[in-house]
Amino acid sequence: MYFYLYTSDPSGSIYVRWGRKDCPTNPTEMVYSVFGMEYETNDFGSNLQDKDVPCAVCRVSHASTVLMIPGKSHCYSGWKTEYSGNLMSGHHGHAGASQYVCVDSSPDVLEAGSRDDNGYLLYGVKAYCGSLKCPPYVQDTLFKCVVCSK
């Protein structure tokens, strides 16, 4: 399936807002909304376990660059916050590729997505001292994240 974005202004940038069915307020527009993963935790909100994770593909016209910063909850000076949240990923012991995603701090679920299919599962990412410098990180705490644009 292909999705096309028709616009008279070709500038801008695209990003995925994980955990939400909508994009942040103007000047952001939604390109399309999809799903295909399950929350495998209740760490970030009650009653998330085994629910389907929504996401929205968003386009910002005011920026040419969008960046997800793990371990931070605020953007650097001069950058605009698109959304902030919690760093999540697939389990290191599961088969298949995985990547870190920033799931919105106010996560939604898909209404009809309550079957426990155990497809692609998302877990919260925790800090482990050793390869990470502690402090500023704290052993066994969940990572925050922020999506910034400029």
Coordinates of C-alpha atoms in Angstrom, one line a residue:
M1 CA 0.0 0.0 0.0
Y2 CA 1.3 3.4 -0.9
F3 CA 0.5 6.8 0.7
Y4 CA 1.1 10.0 -1.0
L5 CA 1.2 13.5 0.4
Y6 CA 0.1 16.2 -2.1
T7 CA 1.0 19.7 -1.1
S8 CA 1.8 22.9 -2.9
D9 CA 4.7 23.6 -0.4
P10 CA 7.4 20.9 -0.9
S11 CA 9.4 22.0 2.1
G12 CA 9.1 20.4 5.6
S13 CA 9.8 17.2 7.3
I14 CA 8.0 14.0 8.3
Y15 CA 8.1 12.1 11.6
V16 CA 6.1 9.4 13.4
R17 CA 4.3 10.2 16.6
W18 CA 4.2 6.9 18.4
G19 CA 1.4 6.1 20.9
R20 CA -1.1 8.6 19.4
K21 CA -3.7 8.6 16.7
D22 CA -3.3 12.3 16.0
C23 CA -0.5 14.9 15.3
P24 CA 0.3 17.8 17.6
T25 CA -1.6 21.0 17.0
N26 CA -1.0 23.4 14.1
P27 CA 1.2 23.8 12.0
T28 CA 1.4 20.0 11.9
E29 CA -0.7 18.0 9.5
M30 CA -1.5 14.3 9.6
V31 CA -0.4 12.3 6.6
Y32 CA -1.9 8.9 7.7
S33 CA -2.4 6.8 10.9
V34 CA -1.3 3.2 11.3
F35 CA -0.7 0.5 13.9
G36 CA 0.9 -2.9 14.3
M37 CA 2.5 -3.3 17.7
E38 CA 1.4 -4.0 21.3
Y39 CA 2.4 -2.4 24.6
E40 CA 4.0 -5.0 26.8
T41 CA 4.0 -2.9 29.9
N42 CA 1.9 -0.7 32.1
D43 CA 4.9 1.4 33.2
F44 CA 3.6 4.5 31.2
G45 CA -0.1 4.4 31.9
S46 CA -2.8 2.2 33.4
N47 CA -4.3 -0.6 31.3
L48 CA -1.8 -0.4 28.4
Q49 CA -0.6 -4.1 28.7
D50 CA -1.4 -6.1 25.5
K51 CA -3.2 -3.1 23.8
D52 CA -2.4 -2.1 20.2
V53 CA -0.1 0.9 19.8
P54 CA -1.4 3.6 17.4
C55 CA 0.9 6.0 15.6
A56 CA 0.4 9.0 13.4
V57 CA 2.7 10.1 10.5
C58 CA 3.0 13.8 10.8
R59 CA 4.3 16.6 8.5
V60 CA 5.7 19.8 9.8
S61 CA 6.1 22.6 7.2
H62 CA 8.1 24.9 9.5
A63 CA 11.2 22.6 9.8
S64 CA 13.5 20.7 7.5
T65 CA 14.9 18.5 10.3
V66 CA 13.3 16.3 12.9
L67 CA 15.3 14.6 15.6
M68 CA 14.4 12.1 18.4
I69 CA 16.7 12.6 21.4
P70 CA 16.8 9.6 23.8
G71 CA 17.4 10.3 27.5
K72 CA 16.2 13.9 27.4
S73 CA 12.8 15.5 28.0
H74 CA 13.5 18.9 26.5
C75 CA 14.8 20.1 23.2
Y76 CA 18.0 22.0 22.8
S77 CA 17.9 25.8 22.6
G78 CA 16.6 26.9 19.2
W79 CA 14.7 23.7 18.5
K80 CA 10.9 23.2 18.8
T81 CA 9.4 20.4 20.8
E82 CA 7.0 18.3 18.6
Y83 CA 6.2 15.9 21.5
S84 CA 8.0 14.3 24.5
G85 CA 7.5 10.8 26.0
N86 CA 9.1 7.6 27.0
L87 CA 11.7 5.6 25.2
M88 CA 10.5 2.1 24.1
S89 CA 11.8 -0.8 22.0
G90 CA 11.5 -4.4 21.3
H91 CA 12.9 -6.9 23.7
H92 CA 16.6 -7.8 23.2
G93 CA 15.8 -11.5 23.5
H94 CA 13.1 -11.6 20.8
A95 CA 13.8 -12.5 17.2
G96 CA 13.7 -9.7 14.6
A97 CA 15.1 -6.3 14.3
S98 CA 14.2 -3.6 16.8
Q99 CA 14.7 0.2 17.1
Y100 CA 14.2 2.8 19.8
V101 CA 11.0 4.8 19.4
C102 CA 9.7 7.7 21.5
V103 CA 6.1 6.9 22.6
D104 CA 4.0 10.0 23.6
S105 CA 3.8 10.7 27.3
S106 CA 0.0 10.5 27.1
P107 CA -0.3 7.2 25.2
D108 CA -3.5 6.2 23.4
V109 CA -4.6 2.7 22.6
L110 CA -6.6 1.4 19.6
E111 CA -10.2 0.8 20.7
A112 CA -10.5 -2.6 18.9
G113 CA -6.9 -3.5 19.6
S114 CA -7.2 -5.6 22.8
R115 CA -6.4 -9.1 21.5
D116 CA -3.1 -10.3 22.9
D117 CA -1.6 -11.4 19.6
N118 CA 2.0 -10.9 20.9
G119 CA 3.2 -9.6 17.5
Y120 CA 5.8 -6.9 17.8
L121 CA 6.0 -6.0 21.5
L122 CA 7.1 -2.6 23.0
Y123 CA 8.9 -2.4 26.3
G124 CA 10.2 0.5 28.3
V125 CA 13.9 1.1 28.0
K126 CA 15.8 1.2 31.3
A127 CA 19.2 2.6 32.2
Y128 CA 22.0 0.3 33.2
C129 CA 25.2 1.8 34.7
G130 CA 28.4 0.7 33.2
S131 CA 28.1 1.6 29.5
L132 CA 26.1 4.6 30.7
K133 CA 27.6 7.2 33.0
C134 CA 25.8 7.2 36.4
P135 CA 25.2 9.9 37.4
P136 CA 23.5 11.6 35.5
Y137 CA 21.7 8.4 34.7
V138 CA 20.2 6.3 37.5
Q139 CA 20.4 2.5 37.5
D140 CA 17.1 0.7 36.5
T141 CA 15.1 3.9 35.7
L142 CA 13.0 4.4 32.6
F143 CA 14.4 6.7 29.8
K144 CA 12.5 9.8 28.7
C145 CA 12.7 11.1 25.1
V146 CA 11.8 14.1 23.1
V147 CA 11.1 14.7 19.4
C148 CA 12.5 18.1 18.2
S149 CA 12.3 20.0 15.0
K150 CA 14.3 22.9 13.4

